[in-house]
Amino acid sequence: MEEPVLWALEGPVAVATLNRPQALNAMNADLLTELGSLLDRAEANPGIRVVVINAAGEKAFCVGADLKSRASEDGAGVTDDPLGVLVTQVFGKMQSLAKPVLAAVHGYCLGGGLELALAADLRIAAENTQFGFPEAGIGSMPGAGGTQRATRLLGPARTKELMFTGERIGAAEAERIGLVNRVVPAAALLAETLGLASAIARKAPLSLRQIKASVNRAMDVDLQAGLAYEAACHQVLRFSEDRKEGIRAFAEKREPRWMGR
């Protein structure tokens, strides 16, 4: 039985590849548990600076929760939502990871799969990607953070339109409305994403940590609270070893040697 998520290191970039192409990378408990464990590994490894979420197969990044798993839970009379709890935990872990997370998306990126991509910091899309929230068409709704993360990214009206109608949009439209950061040819998706990830990985890791934390906080607090948090993050960097090294490297016209402290 193949691993539900593959793991590889490309220098300071870790690549986690969803590996259920026969099920269009639909999420079940095994996949989510493994992805969560790999995120923990990335958090604990100082040599990993950036994480990329990729997906196997040509048809889909991810089409959401595995409906067969859902049906078995319903048929067994399970009243709580173990898969939903697991999804929430793993997506939250991705969002709060102290390192940038990039999603390389292609093919179908629907429902919970789109919610997975939204939990990443940046999204790079292949030209053939189709995005959508089909949940209302089967009597459900986005329940893995989609209503919250999409609204923060796109605004309420655009989010409601996508979720009310279930309409699919292509990569160009997704880029136009700010759902994705970049659109690239399908054949170059992983290479382009790794190139961006490597460029980010060359920056000071402590700076990346504080930037991510500060920008994430901006979505949840008022301006004054956000400014205060930003000032506290900036203060951490002012007296860091990396800040001193960055200034020395700039003066000496060389690449900095980051220590992450």
mmCIF file of C-alpha atoms in Angstrom:
data_model
loop_
_atom_site.group_PDB
_atom_site.id
_atom_site.type_symbol
_atom_site.label_atom_id
_atom_site.label_comp_id
_atom_site.label_asym_id
_atom_site.label_seq_id
_atom_site.Cartn_x
_atom_site.Cartn_y
_atom_site.Cartn_z
ATOM 1 C CA MET A 1 0.000 0.000 0.000
ATOM 2 C CA GLU A 2 1.497 3.322 -1.073
ATOM 3 C CA GLU A 3 2.083 6.146 1.348
ATOM 4 C CA PRO A 4 -0.826 8.648 1.299
ATOM 5 C CA VAL A 5 1.640 11.551 1.360
ATOM 6 C CA LEU A 6 5.139 11.463 -0.114
ATOM 7 C CA TRP A 7 7.960 13.483 1.411
ATOM 8 C CA ALA A 8 11.100 14.828 -0.245
ATOM 9 C CA LEU A 9 13.721 17.460 0.490
ATOM 10 C CA GLU A 10 14.992 19.878 -2.141
ATOM 11 C CA GLY A 11 17.727 21.605 -0.162
ATOM 12 C CA PRO A 12 15.955 23.787 2.419
ATOM 13 C CA VAL A 13 12.558 23.153 0.807
ATOM 14 C CA ALA A 14 10.396 20.225 1.919
ATOM 15 C CA VAL A 15 7.868 18.881 -0.588
ATOM 16 C CA ALA A 16 4.798 17.022 0.703
ATOM 17 C CA THR A 17 2.941 15.340 -2.167
ATOM 18 C CA LEU A 18 -0.641 14.178 -1.735
ATOM 19 C CA ASN A 19 -0.515 10.653 -3.114
ATOM 20 C CA ARG A 20 -4.014 9.328 -3.763
ATOM 21 C CA PRO A 21 -4.280 10.118 -7.490
ATOM 22 C CA GLN A 22 -6.689 7.236 -8.068
ATOM 23 C CA ALA A 23 -9.135 9.075 -5.744
ATOM 24 C CA LEU A 24 -8.248 12.521 -7.120
ATOM 25 C CA ASN A 25 -6.299 13.043 -3.895
ATOM 26 C CA ALA A 26 -9.470 13.140 -1.813
ATOM 27 C CA MET A 27 -8.654 13.487 1.861
ATOM 28 C CA ASN A 28 -9.199 10.574 4.229
ATOM 29 C CA ALA A 29 -7.953 10.062 7.778
ATOM 30 C CA ASP A 30 -4.713 8.389 6.673
ATOM 31 C CA LEU A 31 -3.768 11.235 4.336
ATOM 32 C CA LEU A 32 -4.585 13.931 6.879
ATOM 33 C CA THR A 33 -2.770 12.169 9.715
ATOM 34 C CA GLU A 34 0.347 11.740 7.593
ATOM 35 C CA LEU A 35 0.246 15.336 6.360
ATOM 36 C CA GLY A 36 -0.049 16.556 9.943
ATOM 37 C CA SER A 37 2.940 14.436 10.986
ATOM 38 C CA LEU A 38 5.025 15.789 8.119
ATOM 39 C CA LEU A 39 4.164 19.365 9.065
ATOM 40 C CA ASP A 40 5.353 18.586 12.595
ATOM 41 C CA ARG A 41 8.592 17.250 11.130
ATOM 42 C CA ALA A 42 9.070 20.423 9.111
ATOM 43 C CA GLU A 43 8.428 22.582 12.165
ATOM 44 C CA ALA A 44 11.035 20.719 14.197
ATOM 45 C CA ASN A 45 13.768 20.712 11.524
ATOM 46 C CA PRO A 46 15.721 24.000 11.382
ATOM 47 C CA GLY A 47 17.186 22.974 8.036
ATOM 48 C CA ILE A 48 13.738 23.196 6.448
ATOM 49 C CA ARG A 49 12.914 26.799 5.570
ATOM 50 C CA VAL A 50 9.838 26.422 3.308
ATOM 51 C CA VAL A 51 7.212 23.724 2.733
ATOM 52 C CA VAL A 52 5.534 22.998 -0.620
ATOM 53 C CA ILE A 53 2.253 21.076 -0.826
ATOM 54 C CA ASN A 54 2.080 19.250 -4.143
ATOM 55 C CA ALA A 55 -0.201 16.525 -5.522
ATOM 56 C CA ALA A 56 0.342 13.377 -7.558
ATOM 57 C CA GLY A 57 -1.459 12.575 -10.794
ATOM 58 C CA GLU A 58 -2.501 14.756 -13.705
ATOM 59 C CA LYS A 59 -6.194 15.247 -12.926
ATOM 60 C CA ALA A 60 -6.439 16.898 -9.546
ATOM 61 C CA PHE A 61 -4.724 18.690 -6.711
ATOM 62 C CA CYS A 62 -7.496 17.632 -4.337
ATOM 63 C CA VAL A 63 -11.285 17.305 -4.610
ATOM 64 C CA GLY A 64 -11.985 17.573 -0.895
ATOM 65 C CA ALA A 65 -12.974 14.985 1.674
ATOM 66 C CA ASP A 66 -13.269 11.367 0.619
ATOM 67 C CA LEU A 67 -17.049 10.942 0.310
ATOM 68 C CA LYS A 68 -16.714 7.193 0.806
ATOM 69 C CA SER A 69 -15.201 7.867 4.229
ATOM 70 C CA ARG A 70 -18.006 10.303 4.934
ATOM 71 C CA ALA A 71 -20.648 7.789 3.852
ATOM 72 C CA SER A 72 -19.204 5.077 6.100
ATOM 73 C CA GLU A 73 -19.269 7.459 9.076
ATOM 74 C CA ASP A 74 -22.878 8.398 8.349
ATOM 75 C CA GLY A 75 -23.887 4.784 7.829
ATOM 76 C CA ALA A 76 -22.330 3.810 11.144
ATOM 77 C CA GLY A 77 -24.348 6.497 12.895
ATOM 78 C CA VAL A 78 -21.296 8.518 13.950
ATOM 79 C CA THR A 79 -22.732 11.702 15.467
ATOM 80 C CA ASP A 80 -19.489 13.607 15.904
ATOM 81 C CA ASP A 81 -17.228 14.522 12.981
ATOM 82 C CA PRO A 82 -13.796 12.880 13.379
ATOM 83 C CA LEU A 83 -12.705 13.623 9.819
ATOM 84 C CA GLY A 84 -13.827 17.238 10.167
ATOM 85 C CA VAL A 85 -11.901 17.605 13.417
ATOM 86 C CA LEU A 86 -8.784 16.174 11.759
ATOM 87 C CA VAL A 87 -9.122 18.512 8.773
ATOM 88 C CA THR A 88 -9.432 21.526 11.068
ATOM 89 C CA GLN A 89 -6.385 20.482 13.078
ATOM 90 C CA VAL A 90 -4.156 19.879 10.054
ATOM 91 C CA PHE A 91 -5.197 23.039 8.190
ATOM 92 C CA GLY A 92 -4.687 25.061 11.363
ATOM 93 C CA LYS A 93 -1.240 23.524 11.764
ATOM 94 C CA MET A 94 -0.385 24.555 8.200
ATOM 95 C CA GLN A 95 -1.547 28.119 8.750
ATOM 96 C CA SER A 96 0.317 28.502 12.042
ATOM 97 C CA LEU A 97 3.518 26.744 10.887
ATOM 98 C CA ALA A 98 6.454 29.052 11.619
ATOM 99 C CA LYS A 99 7.630 28.643 8.018
ATOM 100 C CA PRO A 100 6.062 29.667 4.700
ATOM 101 C CA VAL A 101 3.832 27.070 3.057
ATOM 102 C CA LEU A 102 3.259 27.147 -0.707
ATOM 103 C CA ALA A 103 0.563 25.155 -2.506
ATOM 104 C CA ALA A 104 1.271 24.003 -6.069
ATOM 105 C CA VAL A 105 -2.202 23.355 -7.489
ATOM 106 C CA HIS A 106 -3.343 21.798 -10.749
ATOM 107 C CA GLY A 107 -6.397 20.171 -12.262
ATOM 108 C CA TYR A 108 -9.390 20.039 -9.956
ATOM 109 C CA CYS A 109 -9.019 22.065 -6.763
ATOM 110 C CA LEU A 110 -12.492 21.781 -5.319
ATOM 111 C CA GLY A 111 -14.308 21.938 -2.003
ATOM 112 C CA GLY A 112 -12.024 20.859 0.812
ATOM 113 C CA GLY A 113 -9.150 20.778 -1.659
ATOM 114 C CA LEU A 114 -9.586 24.501 -2.222
ATOM 115 C CA GLU A 115 -9.837 24.970 1.542
ATOM 116 C CA LEU A 116 -6.516 23.118 1.845
ATOM 117 C CA ALA A 117 -4.936 25.490 -0.673
ATOM 118 C CA LEU A 118 -6.371 28.471 1.211
ATOM 119 C CA ALA A 119 -4.597 27.323 4.388
ATOM 120 C CA ALA A 120 -1.257 27.764 2.601
ATOM 121 C CA ASP A 121 0.474 31.140 2.548
ATOM 122 C CA LEU A 122 0.852 31.315 -1.244
ATOM 123 C CA ARG A 123 -0.825 29.489 -4.106
ATOM 124 C CA ILE A 124 0.791 28.827 -7.491
ATOM 125 C CA ALA A 125 -1.612 27.426 -10.065
ATOM 126 C CA ALA A 126 -1.152 25.527 -13.301
ATOM 127 C CA GLU A 127 -3.025 26.976 -16.259
ATOM 128 C CA ASN A 128 -5.369 23.973 -16.282
ATOM 129 C CA THR A 129 -6.572 24.398 -12.697
ATOM 130 C CA GLN A 130 -10.297 24.533 -11.944
ATOM 131 C CA PHE A 131 -11.382 26.026 -8.621
ATOM 132 C CA GLY A 132 -14.772 25.766 -6.963
ATOM 133 C CA PHE A 133 -16.909 25.230 -3.877
ATOM 134 C CA PRO A 134 -19.549 22.639 -4.896
ATOM 135 C CA GLU A 135 -20.842 21.914 -1.376
ATOM 136 C CA ALA A 136 -24.219 23.662 -1.612
ATOM 137 C CA GLY A 137 -25.084 21.370 -4.530
ATOM 138 C CA ILE A 138 -24.941 18.311 -2.261
ATOM 139 C CA GLY A 139 -26.644 19.846 0.744
ATOM 140 C CA SER A 140 -23.489 20.876 2.564
ATOM 141 C CA MET A 141 -21.237 23.919 2.901
ATOM 142 C CA PRO A 142 -17.505 24.593 3.191
ATOM 143 C CA GLY A 143 -16.627 23.466 6.703
ATOM 144 C CA ALA A 144 -12.819 23.329 6.776
ATOM 145 C CA GLY A 145 -12.212 27.043 7.138
ATOM 146 C CA GLY A 146 -13.306 28.041 3.652
ATOM 147 C CA THR A 147 -15.943 30.593 4.650
ATOM 148 C CA GLN A 148 -13.400 32.328 6.869
ATOM 149 C CA ARG A 149 -10.187 32.124 4.845
ATOM 150 C CA ALA A 150 -11.808 32.849 1.470
ATOM 151 C CA THR A 151 -13.675 35.847 2.905
ATOM 152 C CA ARG A 152 -10.455 37.276 4.315
ATOM 153 C CA LEU A 153 -8.725 36.785 0.973
ATOM 154 C CA LEU A 154 -11.476 37.648 -1.526
ATOM 155 C CA GLY A 155 -14.056 39.644 0.432
ATOM 156 C CA PRO A 156 -17.594 38.581 1.375
ATOM 157 C CA ALA A 157 -19.413 39.209 -1.917
ATOM 158 C CA ARG A 158 -16.984 37.229 -4.087
ATOM 159 C CA THR A 159 -16.871 34.413 -1.545
ATOM 160 C CA LYS A 160 -20.663 34.205 -1.338
ATOM 161 C CA GLU A 161 -20.962 34.116 -5.123
ATOM 162 C CA LEU A 162 -18.517 31.211 -5.422
ATOM 163 C CA MET A 163 -20.179 29.292 -2.609
ATOM 164 C CA PHE A 164 -23.810 30.084 -3.475
ATOM 165 C CA THR A 165 -23.439 29.081 -7.131
ATOM 166 C CA GLY A 166 -20.818 26.328 -6.953
ATOM 167 C CA GLU A 167 -19.438 27.815 -10.171
ATOM 168 C CA ARG A 168 -15.979 26.687 -11.213
ATOM 169 C CA ILE A 169 -13.438 29.273 -12.259
ATOM 170 C CA GLY A 170 -10.192 28.816 -14.148
ATOM 171 C CA ALA A 171 -6.683 29.788 -13.147
ATOM 172 C CA ALA A 172 -6.709 33.132 -14.973
ATOM 173 C CA GLU A 173 -9.875 34.256 -13.186
ATOM 174 C CA ALA A 174 -8.507 32.957 -9.886
ATOM 175 C CA GLU A 175 -5.424 35.093 -10.355
ATOM 176 C CA ARG A 176 -7.518 38.117 -11.308
ATOM 177 C CA ILE A 177 -9.557 37.989 -8.101
ATOM 178 C CA GLY A 178 -6.543 37.266 -5.914
ATOM 179 C CA LEU A 179 -7.235 33.629 -5.129
ATOM 180 C CA VAL A 180 -3.815 32.584 -6.473
ATOM 181 C CA ASN A 181 -0.508 34.414 -6.581
ATOM 182 C CA ARG A 182 0.823 33.145 -9.905
ATOM 183 C CA VAL A 183 -0.317 31.087 -12.892
ATOM 184 C CA VAL A 184 2.238 28.987 -14.757
ATOM 185 C CA PRO A 185 2.215 26.318 -17.504
ATOM 186 C CA ALA A 186 1.160 22.936 -16.139
ATOM 187 C CA ALA A 187 4.422 21.284 -17.165
ATOM 188 C CA ALA A 188 6.402 23.868 -15.196
ATOM 189 C CA LEU A 189 4.249 23.943 -12.050
ATOM 190 C CA LEU A 190 6.552 22.150 -9.628
ATOM 191 C CA ALA A 191 9.716 23.749 -11.023
ATOM 192 C CA GLU A 192 8.215 27.240 -10.779
ATOM 193 C CA THR A 193 6.930 26.601 -7.274
ATOM 194 C CA LEU A 194 10.273 25.212 -6.130
ATOM 195 C CA GLY A 195 12.010 28.220 -7.668
ATOM 196 C CA LEU A 196 9.815 30.597 -5.680
ATOM 197 C CA ALA A 197 10.215 28.481 -2.539
ATOM 198 C CA SER A 198 14.009 28.476 -2.924
ATOM 199 C CA ALA A 199 14.058 32.258 -3.333
ATOM 200 C CA ILE A 200 12.042 32.610 -0.122
ATOM 201 C CA ALA A 201 14.266 30.088 1.665
ATOM 202 C CA ARG A 202 17.274 32.348 1.062
ATOM 203 C CA LYS A 203 15.754 35.014 3.306
ATOM 204 C CA ALA A 204 16.288 35.148 7.067
ATOM 205 C CA PRO A 205 14.188 32.377 8.663
ATOM 206 C CA LEU A 206 13.466 34.427 11.774
ATOM 207 C CA SER A 207 12.221 37.257 9.558
ATOM 208 C CA LEU A 208 9.943 34.873 7.666
ATOM 209 C CA ARG A 209 8.542 33.583 10.966
ATOM 210 C CA GLN A 210 7.778 37.065 12.286
ATOM 211 C CA ILE A 211 6.344 38.301 8.975
ATOM 212 C CA LYS A 212 3.980 35.332 8.723
ATOM 213 C CA ALA A 213 2.852 35.703 12.332
ATOM 214 C CA SER A 214 2.300 39.444 11.965
ATOM 215 C CA VAL A 215 0.363 39.231 8.689
ATOM 216 C CA ASN A 216 -1.779 36.393 10.046
ATOM 217 C CA ARG A 217 -2.555 38.458 13.142
ATOM 218 C CA ALA A 218 -3.656 41.375 10.953
ATOM 219 C CA MET A 219 -6.642 39.329 9.778
ATOM 220 C CA ASP A 220 -7.995 38.860 13.305
ATOM 221 C CA VAL A 221 -7.478 42.124 15.216
ATOM 222 C CA ASP A 222 -8.120 45.832 14.802
ATOM 223 C CA LEU A 223 -5.471 48.154 13.376
ATOM 224 C CA GLN A 224 -4.062 49.344 16.697
ATOM 225 C CA ALA A 225 -3.707 45.812 18.039
ATOM 226 C CA GLY A 226 -2.117 44.746 14.771
ATOM 227 C CA LEU A 227 0.375 47.600 14.858
ATOM 228 C CA ALA A 228 1.313 46.738 18.429
ATOM 229 C CA TYR A 229 1.904 43.102 17.459
ATOM 230 C CA GLU A 230 3.974 44.172 14.446
ATOM 231 C CA ALA A 231 6.121 46.373 16.689
ATOM 232 C CA ALA A 232 6.723 43.457 19.051
ATOM 233 C CA CYS A 233 7.750 41.200 16.144
ATOM 234 C CA HIS A 234 10.042 43.905 14.788
ATOM 235 C CA GLN A 235 11.646 44.285 18.208
ATOM 236 C CA VAL A 236 12.486 40.574 18.251
ATOM 237 C CA LEU A 237 14.372 40.981 14.971
ATOM 238 C CA ARG A 238 16.227 44.161 15.968
ATOM 239 C CA PHE A 239 18.461 42.346 18.439
ATOM 240 C CA SER A 240 18.685 38.986 16.662
ATOM 241 C CA GLU A 241 21.885 37.375 15.437
ATOM 242 C CA ASP A 242 20.387 37.198 11.956
ATOM 243 C CA ARG A 243 19.837 40.953 11.907
ATOM 244 C CA LYS A 244 23.505 41.530 12.776
ATOM 245 C CA GLU A 245 24.585 38.997 10.161
ATOM 246 C CA GLY A 246 22.337 40.576 7.528
ATOM 247 C CA ILE A 247 23.891 43.997 8.085
ATOM 248 C CA ARG A 248 27.430 42.566 8.008
ATOM 249 C CA ALA A 249 26.737 40.615 4.826
ATOM 250 C CA PHE A 250 25.267 43.694 3.149
ATOM 251 C CA ALA A 251 28.327 45.774 4.065
ATOM 252 C CA GLU A 252 30.701 43.034 2.920
ATOM 253 C CA LYS A 253 28.747 42.406 -0.302
ATOM 254 C CA ARG A 254 28.278 38.687 0.318
ATOM 255 C CA GLU A 255 25.440 36.237 0.898
ATOM 256 C CA PRO A 256 24.315 36.120 4.547
ATOM 257 C CA ARG A 257 24.747 32.978 6.615
ATOM 258 C CA TRP A 258 21.514 32.748 8.568
ATOM 259 C CA MET A 259 21.404 31.072 11.968
ATOM 260 C CA GLY A 260 17.691 31.417 12.706
ATOM 261 C CA ARG A 261 18.237 33.237 15.991
#
